[in-house]
PDB file of C-alpha atoms in Angstrom:
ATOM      1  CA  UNK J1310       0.000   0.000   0.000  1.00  0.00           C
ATOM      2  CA  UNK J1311       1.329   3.219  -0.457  1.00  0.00           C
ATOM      3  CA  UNK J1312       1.738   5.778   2.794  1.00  0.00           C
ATOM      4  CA  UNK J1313       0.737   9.402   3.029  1.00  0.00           C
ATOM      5  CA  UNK J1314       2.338  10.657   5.384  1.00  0.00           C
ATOM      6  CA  UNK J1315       1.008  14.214   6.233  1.00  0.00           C
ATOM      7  CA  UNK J1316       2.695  17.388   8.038  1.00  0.00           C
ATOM      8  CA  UNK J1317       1.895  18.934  10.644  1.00  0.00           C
ATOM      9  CA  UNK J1318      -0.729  17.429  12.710  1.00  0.00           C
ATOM     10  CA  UNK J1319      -2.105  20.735  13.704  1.00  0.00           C
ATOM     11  CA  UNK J1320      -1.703  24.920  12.781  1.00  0.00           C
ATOM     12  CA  UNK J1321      -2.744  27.521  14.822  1.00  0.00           C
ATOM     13  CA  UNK J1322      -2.851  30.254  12.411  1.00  0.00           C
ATOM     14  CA  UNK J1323      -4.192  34.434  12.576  1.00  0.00           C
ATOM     15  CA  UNK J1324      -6.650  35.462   9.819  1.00  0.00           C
ATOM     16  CA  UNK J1325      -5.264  36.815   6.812  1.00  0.00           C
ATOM     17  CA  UNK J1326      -1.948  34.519   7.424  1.00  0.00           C
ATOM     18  CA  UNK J1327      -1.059  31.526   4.575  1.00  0.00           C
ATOM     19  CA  UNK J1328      -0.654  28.388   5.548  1.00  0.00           C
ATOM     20  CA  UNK J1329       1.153  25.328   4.197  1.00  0.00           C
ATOM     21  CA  UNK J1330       0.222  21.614   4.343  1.00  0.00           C
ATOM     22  CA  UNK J1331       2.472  18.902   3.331  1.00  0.00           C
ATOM     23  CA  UNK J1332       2.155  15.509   2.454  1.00  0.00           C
ATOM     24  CA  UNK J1333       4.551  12.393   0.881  1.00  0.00           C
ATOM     25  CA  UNK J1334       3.923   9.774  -0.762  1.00  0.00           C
ATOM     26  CA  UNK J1335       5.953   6.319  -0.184  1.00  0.00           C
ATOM     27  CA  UNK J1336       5.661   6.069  -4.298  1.00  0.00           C
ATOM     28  CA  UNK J1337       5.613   8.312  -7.032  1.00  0.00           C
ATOM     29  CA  UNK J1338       1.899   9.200  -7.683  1.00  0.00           C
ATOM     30  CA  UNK J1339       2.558  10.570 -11.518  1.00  0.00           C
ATOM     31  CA  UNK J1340       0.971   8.722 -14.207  1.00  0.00           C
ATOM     32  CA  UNK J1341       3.137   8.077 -17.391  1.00  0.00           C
ATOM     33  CA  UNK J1342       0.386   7.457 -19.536  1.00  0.00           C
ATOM     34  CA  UNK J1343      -1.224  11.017 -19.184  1.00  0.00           C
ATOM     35  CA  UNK J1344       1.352  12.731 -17.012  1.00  0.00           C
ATOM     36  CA  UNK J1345      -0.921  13.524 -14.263  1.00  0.00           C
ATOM     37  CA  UNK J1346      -0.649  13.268 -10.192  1.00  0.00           C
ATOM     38  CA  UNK J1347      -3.323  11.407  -9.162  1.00  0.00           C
ATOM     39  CA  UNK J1348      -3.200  13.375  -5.674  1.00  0.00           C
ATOM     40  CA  UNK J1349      -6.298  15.199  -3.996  1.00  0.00           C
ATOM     41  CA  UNK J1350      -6.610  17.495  -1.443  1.00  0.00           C
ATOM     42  CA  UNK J1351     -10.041  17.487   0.893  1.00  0.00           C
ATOM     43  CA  UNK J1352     -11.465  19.744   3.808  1.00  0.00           C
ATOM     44  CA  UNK J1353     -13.816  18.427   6.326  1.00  0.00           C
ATOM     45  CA  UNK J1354     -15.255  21.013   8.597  1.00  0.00           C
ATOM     46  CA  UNK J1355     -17.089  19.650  12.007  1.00  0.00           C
ATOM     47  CA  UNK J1356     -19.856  17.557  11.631  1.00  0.00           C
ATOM     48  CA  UNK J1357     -19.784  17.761   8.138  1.00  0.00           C
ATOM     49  CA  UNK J1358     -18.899  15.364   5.255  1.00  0.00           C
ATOM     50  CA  UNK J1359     -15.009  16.007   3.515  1.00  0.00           C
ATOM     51  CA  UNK J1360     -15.315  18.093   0.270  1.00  0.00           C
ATOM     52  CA  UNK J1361     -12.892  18.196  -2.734  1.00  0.00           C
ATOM     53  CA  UNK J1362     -10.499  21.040  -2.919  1.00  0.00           C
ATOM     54  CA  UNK J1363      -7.690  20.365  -5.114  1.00  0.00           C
ATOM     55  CA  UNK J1364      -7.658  17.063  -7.638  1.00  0.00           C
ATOM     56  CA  UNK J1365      -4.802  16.107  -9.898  1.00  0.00           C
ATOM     57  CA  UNK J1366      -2.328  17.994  -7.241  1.00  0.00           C
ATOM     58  CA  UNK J1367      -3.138  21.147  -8.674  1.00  0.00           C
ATOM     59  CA  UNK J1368      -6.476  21.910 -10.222  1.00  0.00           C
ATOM     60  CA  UNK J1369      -9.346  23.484  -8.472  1.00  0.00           C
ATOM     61  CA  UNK J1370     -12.861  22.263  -8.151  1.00  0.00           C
ATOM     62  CA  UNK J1371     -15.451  23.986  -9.582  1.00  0.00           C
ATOM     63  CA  UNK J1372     -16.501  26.703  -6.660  1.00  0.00           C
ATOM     64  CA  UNK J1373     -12.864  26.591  -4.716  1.00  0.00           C
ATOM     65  CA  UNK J1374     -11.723  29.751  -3.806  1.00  0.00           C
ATOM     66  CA  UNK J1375      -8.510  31.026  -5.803  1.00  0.00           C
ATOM     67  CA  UNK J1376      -6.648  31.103  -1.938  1.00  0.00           C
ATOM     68  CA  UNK J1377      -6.650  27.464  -2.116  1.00  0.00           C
ATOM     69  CA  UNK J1378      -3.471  26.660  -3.971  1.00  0.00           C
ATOM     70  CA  UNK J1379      -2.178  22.809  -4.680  1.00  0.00           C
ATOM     71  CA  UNK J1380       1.267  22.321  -5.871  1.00  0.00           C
ATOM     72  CA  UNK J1381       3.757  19.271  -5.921  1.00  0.00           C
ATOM     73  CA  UNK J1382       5.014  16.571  -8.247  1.00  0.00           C
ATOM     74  CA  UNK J1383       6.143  12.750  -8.269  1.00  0.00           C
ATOM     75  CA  UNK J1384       5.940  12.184  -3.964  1.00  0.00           C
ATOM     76  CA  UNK J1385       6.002  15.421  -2.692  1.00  0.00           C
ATOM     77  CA  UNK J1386       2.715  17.511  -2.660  1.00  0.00           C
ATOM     78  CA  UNK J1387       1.397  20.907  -1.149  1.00  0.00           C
ATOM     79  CA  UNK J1388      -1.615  22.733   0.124  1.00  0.00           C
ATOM     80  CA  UNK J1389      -1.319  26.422   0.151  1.00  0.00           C
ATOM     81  CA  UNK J1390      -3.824  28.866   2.196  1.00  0.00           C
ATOM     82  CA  UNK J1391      -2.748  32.083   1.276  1.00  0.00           C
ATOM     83  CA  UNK J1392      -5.013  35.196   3.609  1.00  0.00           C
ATOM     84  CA  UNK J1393      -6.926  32.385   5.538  1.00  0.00           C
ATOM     85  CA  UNK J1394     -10.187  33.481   6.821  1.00  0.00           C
ATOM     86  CA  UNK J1395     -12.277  32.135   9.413  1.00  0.00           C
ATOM     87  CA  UNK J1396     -14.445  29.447   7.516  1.00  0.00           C
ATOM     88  CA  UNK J1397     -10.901  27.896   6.570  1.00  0.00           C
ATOM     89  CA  UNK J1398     -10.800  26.103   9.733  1.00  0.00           C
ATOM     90  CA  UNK J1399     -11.302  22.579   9.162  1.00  0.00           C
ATOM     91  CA  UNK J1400      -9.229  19.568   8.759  1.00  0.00           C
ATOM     92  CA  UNK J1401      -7.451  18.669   5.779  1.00  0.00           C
ATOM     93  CA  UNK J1402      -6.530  15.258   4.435  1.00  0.00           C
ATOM     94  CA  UNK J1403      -4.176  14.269   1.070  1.00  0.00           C
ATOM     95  CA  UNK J1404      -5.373  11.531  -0.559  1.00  0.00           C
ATOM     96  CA  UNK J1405      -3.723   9.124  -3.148  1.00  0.00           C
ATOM     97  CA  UNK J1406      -5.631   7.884  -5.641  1.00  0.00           C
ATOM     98  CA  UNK J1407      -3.285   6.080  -8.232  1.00  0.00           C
ATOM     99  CA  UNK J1408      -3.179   2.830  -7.306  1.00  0.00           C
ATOM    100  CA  UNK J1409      -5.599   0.628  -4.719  1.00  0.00           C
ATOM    101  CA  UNK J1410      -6.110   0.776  -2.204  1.00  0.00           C
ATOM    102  CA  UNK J1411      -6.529   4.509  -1.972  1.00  0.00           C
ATOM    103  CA  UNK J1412      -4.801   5.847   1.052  1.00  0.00           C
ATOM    104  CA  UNK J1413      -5.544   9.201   3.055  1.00  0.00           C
ATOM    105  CA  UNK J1414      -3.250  11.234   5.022  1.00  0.00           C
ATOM    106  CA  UNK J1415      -3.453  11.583   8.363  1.00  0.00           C
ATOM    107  CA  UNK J1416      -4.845  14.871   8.243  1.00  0.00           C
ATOM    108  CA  UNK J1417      -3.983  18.526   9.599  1.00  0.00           C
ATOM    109  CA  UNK J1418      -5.977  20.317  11.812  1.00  0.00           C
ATOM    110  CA  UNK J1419      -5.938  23.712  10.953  1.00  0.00           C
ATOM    111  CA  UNK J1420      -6.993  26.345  14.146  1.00  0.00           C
ATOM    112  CA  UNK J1421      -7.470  29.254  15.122  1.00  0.00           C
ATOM    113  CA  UNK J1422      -4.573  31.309  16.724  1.00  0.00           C
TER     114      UNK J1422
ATOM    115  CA  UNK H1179     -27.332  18.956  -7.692  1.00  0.00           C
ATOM    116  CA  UNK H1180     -25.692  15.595  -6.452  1.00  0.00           C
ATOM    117  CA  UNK H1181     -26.877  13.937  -3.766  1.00  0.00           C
ATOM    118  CA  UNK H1182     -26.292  11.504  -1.863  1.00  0.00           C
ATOM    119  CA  UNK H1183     -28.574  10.270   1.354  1.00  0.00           C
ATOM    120  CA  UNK H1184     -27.067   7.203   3.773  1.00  0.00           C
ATOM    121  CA  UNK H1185     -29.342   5.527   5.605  1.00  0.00           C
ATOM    122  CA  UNK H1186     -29.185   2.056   8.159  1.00  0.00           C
ATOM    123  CA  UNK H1187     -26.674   3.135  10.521  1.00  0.00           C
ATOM    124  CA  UNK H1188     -27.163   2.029  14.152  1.00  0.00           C
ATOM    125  CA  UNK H1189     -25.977   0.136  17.770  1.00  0.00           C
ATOM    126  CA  UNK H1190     -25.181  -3.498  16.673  1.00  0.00           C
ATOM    127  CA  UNK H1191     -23.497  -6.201  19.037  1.00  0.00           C
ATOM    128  CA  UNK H1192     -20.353  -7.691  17.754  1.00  0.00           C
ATOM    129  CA  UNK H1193     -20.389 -10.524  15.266  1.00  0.00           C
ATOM    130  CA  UNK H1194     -23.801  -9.366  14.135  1.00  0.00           C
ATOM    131  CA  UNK H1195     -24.570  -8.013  10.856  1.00  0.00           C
ATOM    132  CA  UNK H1196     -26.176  -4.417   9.177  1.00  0.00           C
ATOM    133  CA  UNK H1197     -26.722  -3.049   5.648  1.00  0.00           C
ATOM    134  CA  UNK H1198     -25.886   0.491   4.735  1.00  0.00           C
ATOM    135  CA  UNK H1199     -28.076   2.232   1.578  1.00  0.00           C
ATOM    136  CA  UNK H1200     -27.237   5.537   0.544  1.00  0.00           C
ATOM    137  CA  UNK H1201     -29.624   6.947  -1.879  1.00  0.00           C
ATOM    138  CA  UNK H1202     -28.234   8.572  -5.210  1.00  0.00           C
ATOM    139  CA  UNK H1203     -29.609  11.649  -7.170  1.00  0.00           C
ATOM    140  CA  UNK H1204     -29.401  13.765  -9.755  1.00  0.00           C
ATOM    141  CA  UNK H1205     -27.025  12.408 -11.413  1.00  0.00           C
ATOM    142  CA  UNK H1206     -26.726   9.021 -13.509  1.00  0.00           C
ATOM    143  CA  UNK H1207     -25.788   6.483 -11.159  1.00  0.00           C
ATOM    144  CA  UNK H1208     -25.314   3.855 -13.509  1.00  0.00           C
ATOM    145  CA  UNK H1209     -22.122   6.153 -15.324  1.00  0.00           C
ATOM    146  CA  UNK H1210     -20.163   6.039 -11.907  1.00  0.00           C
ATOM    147  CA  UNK H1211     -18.351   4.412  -9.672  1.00  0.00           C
ATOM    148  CA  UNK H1212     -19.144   4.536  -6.538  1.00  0.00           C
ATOM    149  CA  UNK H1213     -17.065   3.865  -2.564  1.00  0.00           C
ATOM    150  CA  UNK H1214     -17.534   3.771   0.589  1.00  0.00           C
ATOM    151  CA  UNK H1215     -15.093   5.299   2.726  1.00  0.00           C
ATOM    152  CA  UNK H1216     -15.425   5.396   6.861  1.00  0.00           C
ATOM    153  CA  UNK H1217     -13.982   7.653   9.693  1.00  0.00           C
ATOM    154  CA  UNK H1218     -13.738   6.256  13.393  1.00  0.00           C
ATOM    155  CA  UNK H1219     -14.340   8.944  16.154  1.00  0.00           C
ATOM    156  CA  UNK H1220     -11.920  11.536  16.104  1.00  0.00           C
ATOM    157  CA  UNK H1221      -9.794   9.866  13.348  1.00  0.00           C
ATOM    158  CA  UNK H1222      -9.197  10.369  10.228  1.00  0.00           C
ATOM    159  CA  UNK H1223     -10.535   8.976   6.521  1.00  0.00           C
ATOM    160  CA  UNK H1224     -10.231   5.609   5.814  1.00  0.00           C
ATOM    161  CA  UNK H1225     -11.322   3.978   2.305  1.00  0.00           C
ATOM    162  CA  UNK H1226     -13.170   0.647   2.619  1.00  0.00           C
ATOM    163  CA  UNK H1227     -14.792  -0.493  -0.340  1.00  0.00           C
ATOM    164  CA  UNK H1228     -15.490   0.516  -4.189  1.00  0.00           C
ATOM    165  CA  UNK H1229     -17.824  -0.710  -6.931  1.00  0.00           C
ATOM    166  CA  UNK H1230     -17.285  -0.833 -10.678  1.00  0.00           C
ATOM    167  CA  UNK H1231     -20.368   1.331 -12.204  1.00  0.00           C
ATOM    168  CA  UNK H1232     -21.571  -2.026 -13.819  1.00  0.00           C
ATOM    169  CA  UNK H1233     -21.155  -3.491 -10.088  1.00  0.00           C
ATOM    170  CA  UNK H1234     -18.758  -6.129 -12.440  1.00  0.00           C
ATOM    171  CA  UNK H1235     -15.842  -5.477 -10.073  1.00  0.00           C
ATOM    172  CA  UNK H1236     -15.438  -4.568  -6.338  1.00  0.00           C
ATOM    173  CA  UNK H1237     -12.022  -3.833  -4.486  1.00  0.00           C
ATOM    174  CA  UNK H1238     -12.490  -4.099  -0.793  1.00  0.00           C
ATOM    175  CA  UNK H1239      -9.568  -3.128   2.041  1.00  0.00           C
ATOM    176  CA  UNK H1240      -7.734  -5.808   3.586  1.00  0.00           C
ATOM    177  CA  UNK H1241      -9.856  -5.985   6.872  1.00  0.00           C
ATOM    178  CA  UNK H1242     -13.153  -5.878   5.777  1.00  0.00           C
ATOM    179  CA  UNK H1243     -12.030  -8.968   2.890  1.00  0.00           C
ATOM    180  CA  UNK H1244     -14.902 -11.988   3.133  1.00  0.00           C
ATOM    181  CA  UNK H1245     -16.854  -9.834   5.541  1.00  0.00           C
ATOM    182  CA  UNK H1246     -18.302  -6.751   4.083  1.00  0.00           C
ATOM    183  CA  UNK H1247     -20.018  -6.644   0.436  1.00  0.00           C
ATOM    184  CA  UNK H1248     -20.481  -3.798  -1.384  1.00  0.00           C
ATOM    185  CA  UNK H1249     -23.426  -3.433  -3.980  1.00  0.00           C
ATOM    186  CA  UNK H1250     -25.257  -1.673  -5.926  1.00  0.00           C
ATOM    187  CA  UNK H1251     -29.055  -1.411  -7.810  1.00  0.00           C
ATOM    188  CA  UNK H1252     -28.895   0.932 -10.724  1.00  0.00           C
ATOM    189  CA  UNK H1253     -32.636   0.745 -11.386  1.00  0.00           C
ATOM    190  CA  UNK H1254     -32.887   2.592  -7.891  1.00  0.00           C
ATOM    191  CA  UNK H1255     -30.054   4.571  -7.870  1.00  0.00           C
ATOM    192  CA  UNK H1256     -28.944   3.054  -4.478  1.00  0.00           C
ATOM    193  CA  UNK H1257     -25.522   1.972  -3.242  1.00  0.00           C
ATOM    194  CA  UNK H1258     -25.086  -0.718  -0.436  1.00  0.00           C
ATOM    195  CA  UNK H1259     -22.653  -1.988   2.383  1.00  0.00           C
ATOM    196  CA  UNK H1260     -23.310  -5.490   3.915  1.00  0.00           C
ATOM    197  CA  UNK H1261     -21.397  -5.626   6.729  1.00  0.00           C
ATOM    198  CA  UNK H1262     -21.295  -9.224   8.371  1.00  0.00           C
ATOM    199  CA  UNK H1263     -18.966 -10.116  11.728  1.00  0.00           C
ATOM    200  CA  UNK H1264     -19.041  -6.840  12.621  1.00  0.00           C
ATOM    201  CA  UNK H1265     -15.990  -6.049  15.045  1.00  0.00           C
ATOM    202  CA  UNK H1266     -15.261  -2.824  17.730  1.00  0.00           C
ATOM    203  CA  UNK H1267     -12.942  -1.883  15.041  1.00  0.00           C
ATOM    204  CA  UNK H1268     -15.777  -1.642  12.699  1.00  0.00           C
ATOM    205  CA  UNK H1269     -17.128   1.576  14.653  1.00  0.00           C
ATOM    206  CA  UNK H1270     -16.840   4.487  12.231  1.00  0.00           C
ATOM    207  CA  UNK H1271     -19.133   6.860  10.749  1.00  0.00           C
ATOM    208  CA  UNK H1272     -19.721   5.622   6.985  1.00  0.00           C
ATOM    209  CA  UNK H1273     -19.756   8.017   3.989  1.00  0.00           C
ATOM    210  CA  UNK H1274     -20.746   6.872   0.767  1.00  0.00           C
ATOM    211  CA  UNK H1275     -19.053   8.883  -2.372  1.00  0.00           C
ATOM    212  CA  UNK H1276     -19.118   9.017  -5.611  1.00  0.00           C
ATOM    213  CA  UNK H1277     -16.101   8.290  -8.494  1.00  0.00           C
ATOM    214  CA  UNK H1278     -16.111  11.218 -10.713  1.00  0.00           C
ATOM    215  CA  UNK H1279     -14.843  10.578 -14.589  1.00  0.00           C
ATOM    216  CA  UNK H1280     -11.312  11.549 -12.920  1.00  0.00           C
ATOM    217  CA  UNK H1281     -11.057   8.676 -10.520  1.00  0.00           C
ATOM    218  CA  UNK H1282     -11.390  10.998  -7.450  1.00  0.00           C
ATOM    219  CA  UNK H1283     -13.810  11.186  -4.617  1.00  0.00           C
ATOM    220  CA  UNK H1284     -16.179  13.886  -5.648  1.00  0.00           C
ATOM    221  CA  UNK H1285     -19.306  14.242  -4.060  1.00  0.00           C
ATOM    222  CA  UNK H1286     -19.674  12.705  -0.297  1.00  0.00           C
ATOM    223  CA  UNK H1287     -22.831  11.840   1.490  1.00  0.00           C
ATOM    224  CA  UNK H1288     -23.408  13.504   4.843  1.00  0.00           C
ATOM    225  CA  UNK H1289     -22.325   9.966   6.645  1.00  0.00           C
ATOM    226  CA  UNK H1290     -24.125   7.511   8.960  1.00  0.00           C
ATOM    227  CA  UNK H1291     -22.802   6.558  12.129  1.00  0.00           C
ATOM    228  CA  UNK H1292     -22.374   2.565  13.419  1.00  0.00           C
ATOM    229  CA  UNK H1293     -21.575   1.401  16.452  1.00  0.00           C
ATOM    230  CA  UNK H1294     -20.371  -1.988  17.246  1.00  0.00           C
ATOM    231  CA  UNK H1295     -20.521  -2.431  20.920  1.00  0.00           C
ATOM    232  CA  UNK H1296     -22.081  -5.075  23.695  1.00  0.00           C
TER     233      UNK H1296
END
């Protein structure tokens, strides 16, 4: 199976700050047949259900605000925050979906400072 | 708008069995694949099963193998979790997602909460 393995654990963080989340893969998650990163990024805020961010380590879903910035290549992957705001807080999970089974991070809790 | 709507959660005893649904709608169900994924009290995600859109081919995680099936009705639009033997372990609140056409977890159910205790 491959391992995410997810940093930090927790970040207390001000509004208006930027915030990084990292996470590493124990193989490469890029595709040679299309050249993609088959890498996600999802936010789960309490007591709700996790929603997708970032998919192919750097595109946007439809509706994701422009301060939600995925980066990274090969094993080494990124969530940016840039000027977090309040609704931000959540927790945030990598996930790797190239080969089965798929296999989560162990997620960040991102807090208030 | 997608939705999806889990339902037959509950307090079960260990070694006994339940059945997840979770409703699907507007969308076409039959086009997708479609998972179940699971997250224990204050942990994090954890996938457990996924079904071919065809329900042709499942993949299941290790420790669920030969106890949980995972199903599906296309004519109802409904996705299902047997879950036989149920263990402590087996606690979790279960979400059932969908597969968009990029092979990522899209849309998410709100989740339905099992307990296996005595």
């Amino acid at each position: 199976d491959i391992v995410m393995t997810q940093s930090p654990f927790s970040l207390a963080v001000s509004e208006g700050e930027m915030v990084t989340i990292n996470c590493k893969s124990s193989q490469s998650l890029l595709s040679s047949g299309n050249q993609k990163n088959y890498l996600a990024w999802y936010q789960q805020k309490p007591g709700q259900s996790p929603k997708l961010l970032i998919y192919y380590a750097s595109t946007r879903q439809s509706g994701v605000p422009d301060r939600f910035i995925g980066s990274g290549s090969g094993t080494d992957f990124t969530l940016t925050i840039s000027d977090v705001q309040a609704e931000d807080l959540a927790d945030y999970y990598c996930l790797q979906h190239y080969s089965y089974p798929p296999t989560f991070g162990a997620g960040t809790k991102l807090e208030l400072k | 708008e997608v939705q999806l709507v889990e339902s037959g959660g509950g307090l079960v005893q260990p070694g006994r069995s339940l059945k997840l649904s979770c409703a699907a709608s507007g969308f076409t169900f039959s086009d997708y694949n479609m998972a179940w994924v699971r997250q224990a009290p204050k942990k994090g995600l954890e996938w457990v099963a996924t079904i071919s859109y065809d329900g042709s081919s499942t993949y299941y995680r290790d420790s669920v193998k030969g106890r949980f099936t995972i199903s599906r009705d296309n004519a109802k639009s409904t996705l299902y979790l047997q879950m036989d033997s149920l263990r402590s372990e087996d606690t979790a609140t279960y979400y059932c997602a969908r597969l968009g056409i990029l092979r990522v977890l899209d849309y998410w159910g709100q989740g339905v909460m099992v307990t296996v205790s005595s």
